[in-house]
Tab-separated table of C-alpha atoms in Angstrom:
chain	number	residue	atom	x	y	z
A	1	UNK	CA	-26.917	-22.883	3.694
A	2	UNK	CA	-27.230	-21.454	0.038
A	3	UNK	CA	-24.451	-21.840	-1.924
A	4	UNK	CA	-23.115	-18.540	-3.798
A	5	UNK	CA	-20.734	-17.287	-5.911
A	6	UNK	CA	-19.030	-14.191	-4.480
A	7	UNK	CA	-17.533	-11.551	-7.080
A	8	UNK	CA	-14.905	-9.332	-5.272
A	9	UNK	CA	-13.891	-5.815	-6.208
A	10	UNK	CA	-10.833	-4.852	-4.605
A	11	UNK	CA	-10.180	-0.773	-4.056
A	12	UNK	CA	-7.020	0.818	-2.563
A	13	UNK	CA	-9.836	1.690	0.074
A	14	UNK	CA	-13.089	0.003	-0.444
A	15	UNK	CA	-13.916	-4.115	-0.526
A	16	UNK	CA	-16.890	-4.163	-2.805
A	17	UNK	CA	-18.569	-7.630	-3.429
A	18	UNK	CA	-21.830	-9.256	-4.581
A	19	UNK	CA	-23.152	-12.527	-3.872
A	20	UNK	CA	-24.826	-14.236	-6.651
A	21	UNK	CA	-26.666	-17.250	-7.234
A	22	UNK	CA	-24.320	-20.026	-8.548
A	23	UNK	CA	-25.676	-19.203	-12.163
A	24	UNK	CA	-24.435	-16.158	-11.684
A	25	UNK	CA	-27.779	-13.984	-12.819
A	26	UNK	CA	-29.564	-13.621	-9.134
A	27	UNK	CA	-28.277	-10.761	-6.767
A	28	UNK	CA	-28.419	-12.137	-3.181
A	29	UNK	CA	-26.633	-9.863	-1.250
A	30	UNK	CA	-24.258	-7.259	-1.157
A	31	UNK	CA	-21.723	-5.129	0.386
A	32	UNK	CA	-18.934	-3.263	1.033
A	33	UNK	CA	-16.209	-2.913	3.640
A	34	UNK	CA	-14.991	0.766	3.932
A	35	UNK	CA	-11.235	2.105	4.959
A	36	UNK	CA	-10.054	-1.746	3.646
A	37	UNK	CA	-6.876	-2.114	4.628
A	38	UNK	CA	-6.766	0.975	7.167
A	39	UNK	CA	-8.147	2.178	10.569
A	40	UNK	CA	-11.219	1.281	11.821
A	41	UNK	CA	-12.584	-0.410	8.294
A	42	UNK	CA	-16.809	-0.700	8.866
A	43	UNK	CA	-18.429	-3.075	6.700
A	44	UNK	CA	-22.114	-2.837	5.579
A	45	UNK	CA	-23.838	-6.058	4.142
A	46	UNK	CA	-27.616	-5.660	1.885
A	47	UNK	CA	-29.626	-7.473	1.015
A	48	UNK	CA	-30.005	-8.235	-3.072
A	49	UNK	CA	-32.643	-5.547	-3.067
A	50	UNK	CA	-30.555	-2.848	-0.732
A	51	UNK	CA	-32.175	-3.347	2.241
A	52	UNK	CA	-29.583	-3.090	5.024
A	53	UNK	CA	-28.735	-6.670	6.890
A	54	UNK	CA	-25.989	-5.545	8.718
A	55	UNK	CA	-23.457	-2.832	9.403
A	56	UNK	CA	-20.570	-2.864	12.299
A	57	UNK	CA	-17.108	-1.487	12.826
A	58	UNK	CA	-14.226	-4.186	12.608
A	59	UNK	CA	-11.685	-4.639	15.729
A	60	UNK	CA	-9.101	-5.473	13.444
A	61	UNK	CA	-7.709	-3.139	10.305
A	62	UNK	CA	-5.897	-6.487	8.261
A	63	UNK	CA	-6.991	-7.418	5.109
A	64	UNK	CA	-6.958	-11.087	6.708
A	65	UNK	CA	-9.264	-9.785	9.064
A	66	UNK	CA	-11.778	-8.185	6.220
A	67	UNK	CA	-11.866	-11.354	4.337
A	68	UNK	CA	-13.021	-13.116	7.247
A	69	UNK	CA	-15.533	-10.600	8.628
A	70	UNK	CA	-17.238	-10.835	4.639
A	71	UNK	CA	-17.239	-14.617	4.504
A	72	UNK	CA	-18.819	-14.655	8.313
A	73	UNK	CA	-21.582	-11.688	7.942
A	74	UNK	CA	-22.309	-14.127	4.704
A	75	UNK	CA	-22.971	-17.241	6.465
A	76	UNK	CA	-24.851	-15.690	9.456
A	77	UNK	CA	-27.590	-14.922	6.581
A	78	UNK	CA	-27.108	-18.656	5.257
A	79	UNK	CA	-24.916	-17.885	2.495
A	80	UNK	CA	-21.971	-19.669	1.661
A	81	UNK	CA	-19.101	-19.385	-1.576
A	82	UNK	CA	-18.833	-22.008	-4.122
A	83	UNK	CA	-16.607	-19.879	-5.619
A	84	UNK	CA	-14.874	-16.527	-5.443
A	85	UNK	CA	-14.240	-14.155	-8.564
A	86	UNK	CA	-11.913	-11.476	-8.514
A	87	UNK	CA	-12.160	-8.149	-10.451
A	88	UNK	CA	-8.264	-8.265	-11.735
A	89	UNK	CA	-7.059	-4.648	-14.051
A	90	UNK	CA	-4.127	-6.556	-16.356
A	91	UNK	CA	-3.976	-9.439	-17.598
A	92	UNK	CA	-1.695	-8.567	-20.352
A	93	UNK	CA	-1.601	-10.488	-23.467
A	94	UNK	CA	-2.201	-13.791	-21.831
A	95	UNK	CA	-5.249	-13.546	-20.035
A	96	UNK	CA	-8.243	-12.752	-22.436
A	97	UNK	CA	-10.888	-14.396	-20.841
A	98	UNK	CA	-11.760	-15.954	-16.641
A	99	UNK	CA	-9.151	-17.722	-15.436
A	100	UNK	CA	-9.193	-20.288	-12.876
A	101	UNK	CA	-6.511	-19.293	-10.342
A	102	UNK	CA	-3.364	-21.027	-8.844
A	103	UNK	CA	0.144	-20.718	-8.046
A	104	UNK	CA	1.500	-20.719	-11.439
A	105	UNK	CA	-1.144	-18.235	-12.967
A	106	UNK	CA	-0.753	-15.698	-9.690
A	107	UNK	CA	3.086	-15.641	-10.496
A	108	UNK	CA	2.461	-14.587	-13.998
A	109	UNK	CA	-0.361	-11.687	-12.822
A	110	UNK	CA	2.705	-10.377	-10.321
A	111	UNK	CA	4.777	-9.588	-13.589
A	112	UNK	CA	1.736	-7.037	-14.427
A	113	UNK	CA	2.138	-5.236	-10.960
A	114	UNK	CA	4.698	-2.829	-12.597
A	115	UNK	CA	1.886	-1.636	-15.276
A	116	UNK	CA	-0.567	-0.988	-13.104
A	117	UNK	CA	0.914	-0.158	-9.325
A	118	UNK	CA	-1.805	1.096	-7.923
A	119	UNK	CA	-4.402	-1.561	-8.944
A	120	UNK	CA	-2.403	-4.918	-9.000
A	121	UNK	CA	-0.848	-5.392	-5.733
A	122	UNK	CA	-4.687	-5.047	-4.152
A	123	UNK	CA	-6.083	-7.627	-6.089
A	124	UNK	CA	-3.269	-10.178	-5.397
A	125	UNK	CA	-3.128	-9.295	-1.857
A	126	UNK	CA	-6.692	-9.793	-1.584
A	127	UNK	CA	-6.699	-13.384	-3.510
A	128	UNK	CA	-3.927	-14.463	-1.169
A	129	UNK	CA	-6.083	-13.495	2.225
A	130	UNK	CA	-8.783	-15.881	0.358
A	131	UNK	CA	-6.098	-18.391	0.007
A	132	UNK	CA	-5.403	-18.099	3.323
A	133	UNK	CA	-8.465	-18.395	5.032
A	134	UNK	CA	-9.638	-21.541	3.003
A	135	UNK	CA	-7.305	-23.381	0.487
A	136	UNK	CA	-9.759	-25.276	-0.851
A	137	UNK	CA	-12.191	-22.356	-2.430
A	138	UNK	CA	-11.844	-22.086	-5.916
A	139	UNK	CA	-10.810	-18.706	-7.488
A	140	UNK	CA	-11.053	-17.272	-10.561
A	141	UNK	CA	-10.057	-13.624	-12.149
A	142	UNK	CA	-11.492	-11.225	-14.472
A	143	UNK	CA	-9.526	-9.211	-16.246
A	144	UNK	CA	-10.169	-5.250	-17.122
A	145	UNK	CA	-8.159	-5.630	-20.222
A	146	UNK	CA	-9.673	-9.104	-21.711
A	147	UNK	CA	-12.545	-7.411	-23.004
A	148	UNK	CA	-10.393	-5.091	-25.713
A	149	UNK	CA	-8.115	-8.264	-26.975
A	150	UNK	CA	-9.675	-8.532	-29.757
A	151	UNK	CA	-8.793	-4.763	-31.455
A	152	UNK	CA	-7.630	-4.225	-34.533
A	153	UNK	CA	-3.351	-4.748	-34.046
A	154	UNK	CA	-3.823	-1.086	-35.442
A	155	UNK	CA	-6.108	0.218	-32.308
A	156	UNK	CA	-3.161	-1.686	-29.943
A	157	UNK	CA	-0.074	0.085	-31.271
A	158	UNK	CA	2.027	3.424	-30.075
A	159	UNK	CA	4.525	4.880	-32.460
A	160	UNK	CA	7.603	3.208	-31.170
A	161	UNK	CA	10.397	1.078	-32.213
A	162	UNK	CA	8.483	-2.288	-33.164
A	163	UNK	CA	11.180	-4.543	-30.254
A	164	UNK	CA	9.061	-2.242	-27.454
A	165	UNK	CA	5.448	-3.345	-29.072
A	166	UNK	CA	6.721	-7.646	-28.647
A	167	UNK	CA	8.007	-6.768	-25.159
A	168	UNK	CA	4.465	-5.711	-24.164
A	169	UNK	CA	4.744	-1.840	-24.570
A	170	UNK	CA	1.536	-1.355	-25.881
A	171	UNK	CA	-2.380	-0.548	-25.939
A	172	UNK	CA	-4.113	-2.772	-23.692
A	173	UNK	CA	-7.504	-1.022	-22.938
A	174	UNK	CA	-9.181	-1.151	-18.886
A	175	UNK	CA	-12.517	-1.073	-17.889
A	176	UNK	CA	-13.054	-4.152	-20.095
A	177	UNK	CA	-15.803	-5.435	-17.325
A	178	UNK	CA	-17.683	-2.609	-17.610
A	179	UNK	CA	-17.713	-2.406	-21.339
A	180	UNK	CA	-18.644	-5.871	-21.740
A	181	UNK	CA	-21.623	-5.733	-19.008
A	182	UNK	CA	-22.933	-2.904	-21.429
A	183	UNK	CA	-22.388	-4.704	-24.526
A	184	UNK	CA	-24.641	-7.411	-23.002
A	185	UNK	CA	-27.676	-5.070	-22.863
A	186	UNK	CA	-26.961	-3.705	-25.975
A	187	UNK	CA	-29.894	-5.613	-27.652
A	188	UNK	CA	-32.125	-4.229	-24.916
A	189	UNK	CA	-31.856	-0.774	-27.186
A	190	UNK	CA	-31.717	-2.565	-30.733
A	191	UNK	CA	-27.646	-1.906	-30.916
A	192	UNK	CA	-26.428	-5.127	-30.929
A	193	UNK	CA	-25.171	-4.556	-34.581
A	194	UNK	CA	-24.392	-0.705	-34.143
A	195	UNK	CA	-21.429	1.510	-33.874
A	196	UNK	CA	-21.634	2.904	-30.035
A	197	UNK	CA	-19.705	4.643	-28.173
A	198	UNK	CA	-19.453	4.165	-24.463
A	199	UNK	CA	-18.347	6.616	-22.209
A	200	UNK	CA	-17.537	4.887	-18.484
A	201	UNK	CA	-17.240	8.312	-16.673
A	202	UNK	CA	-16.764	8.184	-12.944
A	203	UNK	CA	-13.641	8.478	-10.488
A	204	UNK	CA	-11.381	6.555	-12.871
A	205	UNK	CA	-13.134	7.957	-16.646
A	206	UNK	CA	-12.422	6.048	-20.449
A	207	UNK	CA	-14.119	5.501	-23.515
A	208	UNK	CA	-14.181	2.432	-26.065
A	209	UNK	CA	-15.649	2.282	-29.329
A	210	UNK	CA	-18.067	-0.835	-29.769
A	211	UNK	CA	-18.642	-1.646	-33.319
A	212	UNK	CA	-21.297	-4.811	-32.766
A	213	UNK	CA	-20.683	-5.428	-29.502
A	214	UNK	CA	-16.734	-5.753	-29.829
A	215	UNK	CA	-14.424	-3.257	-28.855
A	216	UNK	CA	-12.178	-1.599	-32.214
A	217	UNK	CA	-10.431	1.034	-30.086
A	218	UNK	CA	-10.320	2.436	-26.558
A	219	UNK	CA	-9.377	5.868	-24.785
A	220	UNK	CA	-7.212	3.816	-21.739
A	221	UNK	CA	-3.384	2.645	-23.223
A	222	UNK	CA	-0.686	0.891	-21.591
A	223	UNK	CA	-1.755	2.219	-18.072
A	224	UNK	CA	-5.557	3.289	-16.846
A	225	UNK	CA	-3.893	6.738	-16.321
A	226	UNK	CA	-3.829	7.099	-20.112
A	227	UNK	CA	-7.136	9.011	-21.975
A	228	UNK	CA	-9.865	10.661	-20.536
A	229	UNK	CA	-9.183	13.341	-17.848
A	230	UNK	CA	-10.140	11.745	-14.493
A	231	UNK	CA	-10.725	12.871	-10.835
A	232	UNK	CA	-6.810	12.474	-9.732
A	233	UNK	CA	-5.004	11.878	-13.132
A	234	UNK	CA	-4.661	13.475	-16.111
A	235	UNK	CA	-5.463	11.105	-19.017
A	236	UNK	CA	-3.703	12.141	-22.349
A	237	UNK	CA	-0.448	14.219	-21.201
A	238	UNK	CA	2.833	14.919	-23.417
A	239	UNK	CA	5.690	12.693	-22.287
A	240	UNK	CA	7.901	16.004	-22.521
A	241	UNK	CA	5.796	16.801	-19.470
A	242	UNK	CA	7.072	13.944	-17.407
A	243	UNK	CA	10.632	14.493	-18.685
A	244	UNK	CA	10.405	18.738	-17.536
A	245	UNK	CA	9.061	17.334	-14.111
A	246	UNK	CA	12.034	15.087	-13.855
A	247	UNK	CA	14.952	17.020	-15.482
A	248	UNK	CA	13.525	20.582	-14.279
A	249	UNK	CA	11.664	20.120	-11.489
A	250	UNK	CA	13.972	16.827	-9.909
A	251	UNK	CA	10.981	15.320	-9.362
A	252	UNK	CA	11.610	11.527	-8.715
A	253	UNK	CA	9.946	8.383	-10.527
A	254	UNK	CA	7.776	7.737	-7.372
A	255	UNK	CA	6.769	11.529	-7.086
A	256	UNK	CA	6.325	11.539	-10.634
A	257	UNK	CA	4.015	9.205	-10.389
A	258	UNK	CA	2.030	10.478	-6.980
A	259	UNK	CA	1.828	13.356	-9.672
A	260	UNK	CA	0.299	11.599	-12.030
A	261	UNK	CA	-2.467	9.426	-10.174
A	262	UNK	CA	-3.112	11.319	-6.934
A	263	UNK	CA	-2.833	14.873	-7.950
A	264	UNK	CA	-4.063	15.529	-11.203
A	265	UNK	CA	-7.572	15.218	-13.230
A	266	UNK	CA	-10.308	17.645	-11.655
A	267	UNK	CA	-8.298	17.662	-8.512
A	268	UNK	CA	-5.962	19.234	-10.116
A	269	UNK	CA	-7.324	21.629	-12.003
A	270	UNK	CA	-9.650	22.779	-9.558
A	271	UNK	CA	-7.750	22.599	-6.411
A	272	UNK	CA	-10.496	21.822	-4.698
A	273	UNK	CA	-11.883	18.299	-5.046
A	274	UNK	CA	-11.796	15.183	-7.292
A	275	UNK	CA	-15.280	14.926	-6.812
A	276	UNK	CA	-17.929	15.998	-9.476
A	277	UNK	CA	-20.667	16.588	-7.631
A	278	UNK	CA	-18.667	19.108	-5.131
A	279	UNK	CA	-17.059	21.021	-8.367
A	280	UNK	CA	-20.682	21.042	-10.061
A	281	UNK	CA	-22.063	22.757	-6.577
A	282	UNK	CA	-19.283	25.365	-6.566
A	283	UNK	CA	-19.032	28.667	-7.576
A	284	UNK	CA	-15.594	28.622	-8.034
A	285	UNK	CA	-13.975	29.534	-11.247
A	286	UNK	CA	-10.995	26.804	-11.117
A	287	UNK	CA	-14.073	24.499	-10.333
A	288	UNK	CA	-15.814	25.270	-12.945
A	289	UNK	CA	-12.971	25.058	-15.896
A	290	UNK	CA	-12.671	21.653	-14.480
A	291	UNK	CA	-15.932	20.634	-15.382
A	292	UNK	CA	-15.648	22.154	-18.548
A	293	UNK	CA	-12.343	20.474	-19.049
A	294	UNK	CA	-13.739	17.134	-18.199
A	295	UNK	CA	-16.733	17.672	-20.812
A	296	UNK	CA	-14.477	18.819	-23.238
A	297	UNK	CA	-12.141	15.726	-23.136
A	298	UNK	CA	-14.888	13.306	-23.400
A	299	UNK	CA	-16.636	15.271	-26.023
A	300	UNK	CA	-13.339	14.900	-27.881
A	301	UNK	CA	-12.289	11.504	-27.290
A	302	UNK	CA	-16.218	10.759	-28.392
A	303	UNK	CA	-15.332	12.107	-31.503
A	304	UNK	CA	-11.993	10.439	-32.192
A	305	UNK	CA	-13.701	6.549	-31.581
A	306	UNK	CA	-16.300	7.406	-34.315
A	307	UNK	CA	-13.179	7.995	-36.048
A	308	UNK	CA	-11.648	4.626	-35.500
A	309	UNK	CA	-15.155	2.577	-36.517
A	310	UNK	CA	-15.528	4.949	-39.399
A	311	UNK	CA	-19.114	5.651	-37.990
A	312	UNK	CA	-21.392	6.608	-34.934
A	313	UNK	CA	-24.747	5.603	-34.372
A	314	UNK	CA	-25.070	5.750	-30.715
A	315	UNK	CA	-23.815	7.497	-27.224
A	316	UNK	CA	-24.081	5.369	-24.381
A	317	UNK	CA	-23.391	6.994	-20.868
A	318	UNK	CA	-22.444	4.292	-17.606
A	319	UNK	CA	-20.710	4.475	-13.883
A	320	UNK	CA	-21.096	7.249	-11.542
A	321	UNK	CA	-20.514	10.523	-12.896
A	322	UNK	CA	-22.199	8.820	-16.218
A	323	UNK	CA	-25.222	7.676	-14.619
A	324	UNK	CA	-25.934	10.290	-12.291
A	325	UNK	CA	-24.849	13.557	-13.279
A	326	UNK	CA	-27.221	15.416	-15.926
A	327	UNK	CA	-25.011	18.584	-16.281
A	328	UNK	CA	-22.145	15.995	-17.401
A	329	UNK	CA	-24.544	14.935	-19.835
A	330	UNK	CA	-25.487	17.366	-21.182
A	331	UNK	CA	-22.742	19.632	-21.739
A	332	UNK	CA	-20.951	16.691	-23.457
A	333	UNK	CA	-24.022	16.314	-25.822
A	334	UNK	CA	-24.030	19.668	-26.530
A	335	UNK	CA	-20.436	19.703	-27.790
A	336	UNK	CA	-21.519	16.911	-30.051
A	337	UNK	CA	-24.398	18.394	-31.186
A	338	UNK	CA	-22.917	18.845	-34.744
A	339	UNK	CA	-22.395	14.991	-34.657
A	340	UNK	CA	-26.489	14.646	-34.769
A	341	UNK	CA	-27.283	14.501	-31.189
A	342	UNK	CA	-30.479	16.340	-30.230
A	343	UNK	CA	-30.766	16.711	-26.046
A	344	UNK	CA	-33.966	16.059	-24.900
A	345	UNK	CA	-33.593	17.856	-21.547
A	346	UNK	CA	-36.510	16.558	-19.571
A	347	UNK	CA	-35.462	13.367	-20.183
A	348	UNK	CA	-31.937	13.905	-19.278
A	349	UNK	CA	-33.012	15.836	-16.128
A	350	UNK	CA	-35.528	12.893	-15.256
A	351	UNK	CA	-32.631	10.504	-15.149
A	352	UNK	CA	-34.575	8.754	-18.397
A	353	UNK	CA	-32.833	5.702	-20.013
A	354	UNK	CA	-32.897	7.671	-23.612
A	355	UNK	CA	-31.265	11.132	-23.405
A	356	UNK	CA	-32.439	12.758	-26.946
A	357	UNK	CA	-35.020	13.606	-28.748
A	358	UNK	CA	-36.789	11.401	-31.327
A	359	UNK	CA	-35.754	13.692	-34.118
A	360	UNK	CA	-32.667	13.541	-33.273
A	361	UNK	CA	-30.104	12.190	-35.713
A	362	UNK	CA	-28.410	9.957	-33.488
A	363	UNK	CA	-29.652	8.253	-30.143
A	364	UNK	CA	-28.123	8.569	-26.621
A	365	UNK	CA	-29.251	6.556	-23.676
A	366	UNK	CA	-28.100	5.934	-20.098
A	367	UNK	CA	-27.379	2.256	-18.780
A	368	UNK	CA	-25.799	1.861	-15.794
A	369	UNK	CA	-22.647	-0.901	-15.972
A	370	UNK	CA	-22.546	-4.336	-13.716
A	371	UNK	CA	-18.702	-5.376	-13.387
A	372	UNK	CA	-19.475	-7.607	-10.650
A	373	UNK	CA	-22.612	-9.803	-12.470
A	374	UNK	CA	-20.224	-9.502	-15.272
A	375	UNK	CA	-17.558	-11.309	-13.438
A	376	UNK	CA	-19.884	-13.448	-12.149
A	377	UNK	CA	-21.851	-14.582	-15.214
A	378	UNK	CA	-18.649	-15.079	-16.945
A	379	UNK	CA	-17.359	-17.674	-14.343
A	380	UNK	CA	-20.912	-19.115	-13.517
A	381	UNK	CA	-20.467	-20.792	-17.592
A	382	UNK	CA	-17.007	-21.865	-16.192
A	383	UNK	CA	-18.759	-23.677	-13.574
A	384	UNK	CA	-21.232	-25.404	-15.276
């Protein structure tokens, strides 16, 4: 057996994990268990390079079940956990960095379950069906908000009575993995000392400002429903909104916030899908002011983070819609062309790694992000 250390992403519907080698740098094998926690869940297992190993439909729909079926299709290729790592959205102002887990420190993650709902109860559900297949494997969390800690108390900061701000009403930043996984390859483009921006566009979208490598400001607040528009939810929205909805409408807190997560973003607007790729194909008009809406928000929120590191040198573009969708690109570029950025379209249509020109006044590139050998270089220095 080879000993690994398994980082888990936990979904409302998808299982994601990756196991590494115990220093946390070599990709051994991956996978993914589909419908997790529903009917008929399938799970697929590759092989470090994406060569299918294994796919089959599990009898049983339990999470219990899932955890099990992972940690078995792992060991009938030889693998076995050292370790396990969890991809965890809050860790509020306590948690800034991996964190070994245990009954004390899973207590104080349950407080966070009421700022993010739809994230939080997954992850600790899915740490407890760990626990409860084998006691004895360590587990550690990484936390979405760690990464953005550090801001400026400015950056962190809503305009409210100062008692809400030391109860924990405040900025917290999420896709922290993400934005630390690209501020790792930073030096790869000669940015390690640059003002970047870093746009994280995919299902769930947000931007952060890295000024050296560290994050000054980010486009996600108290919630990850704050920001950028998004496929099912909103991003920036007046809180007179919420209040019509409630006082005019009679819309409840729970439907209120179905509103907010599950029927918003390009769904919304388009009334046709939360999927880019679908609205991009469609002739639509609704489907098309999506798109444009999307573009226009993240053109915009670009602008306001040069704002907040009092400079720009540097677009970078990561997850899904980010790393795969040229017309995204593009069109956000374009909006930002009077910011210095030059599109060189060949390059942007050929999926290139730089996206402009070399006239252009300022550079942007494509790199695609790495939560999981994040999480799992982060814990592999715990280990050793």
């Amino acid at each position: 057996m080879s000993r690994v250390l398994l980082a888990v992403n936990a979904g409302s519907s998808t299982l994601k994990f990756r196991a590494f080698a115990p220093d946390g740098r070599q990709l051994l094998a991956r996978g993914m268990v589909d419908r997790f926690g529903q009917a008929k869940p399938e799970l697929q297992l590759l092989d470090g390079k994406g060569q299918m190993l294994s796919c089959r439909a599990l009898d049983d729909g339990g999470r219990a079940n899932a955890i099990a079926s992972v940690i078995n299709s792992l060991a009938d290729q030889q693998l076995e956990p050292v370790a396990v790592v969890h991809r965890v959205v809050h860790g509020g102002g306590r948690f800034t960095a991996a964190t070994r887990l245990n009954a004390d420190i899973r207590a104080q993650l349950e407080e966070y379950v009421a700022l993010a709902p739809l994230h939080q109860p997954v992850s600790l559900a899915v740490i407890s069906a760990f626990e409860e297949y084998d006691a004895r494997l360590p587990q550690f969390a990484c936390f979405d908000t760690a990464f953005h800690a550090q801001q400026p108390e400015v950056a962190t900061r809503f305009g409210i009575a100062r008692h809400w701000h030391d109860e924990g009403v405040r900025r917290y930043g999420f896709h922290g993995l993400s934005y630390a996984a690209i501020a790792r390859r930073l030096p790869e483009l000669g940015l390690e000392r640059a003002k970047v921006v870093v746009c994280h566009l995919g299902s769930g979208a947000s931007a952060c400002a890295l000024d050296a490598g560290r994050s000054m400001a980010s486009s996600m607040g108290f919630s990850a429903v704050d920001g950028l528009m998004m496929g099912s939810r909103p991003g920036y929205i007046d809180p007179e909104v919420i209040l019509y909805w409630q006082e005019q409408a009679g819309m409840s807190v729970a439907e209120v916030r179905r509103e907010l997560y599950k029927n918003s973003g390009l769904l919304g607007v388009s009334g046709i899908s939360s999927d880019m790729r679908e609205l991009l194909a469609s002739d639509l008009p609704a489907a098309r002011e999506a798109v444009e809406l999307f573009c226009y928000r993240v053109a915009r929120e670009t602008a306001s983070l040069a704002a907040a590191m009092k400079g720009l040198d540097a677009l970078v573009f990561t997850a899904g819609v980010g790393e795969h969708s040229p017309e995204v690109r593009g069109r956000v570029l374009q909006q930002l062309a009077w910011l210095g950025f030059e599109v060189d379209q060949a390059a942007n249509l050929a999926q290139a790694r730089r996206l402009t020109t070399a006239a252009s006044a300022r550079a942007a590139y494509v790199l695609p992000t790495d939560e999981e050998g994040e999480m799992a270089r982060q814990v592999a220095a715990l280990l050793q």
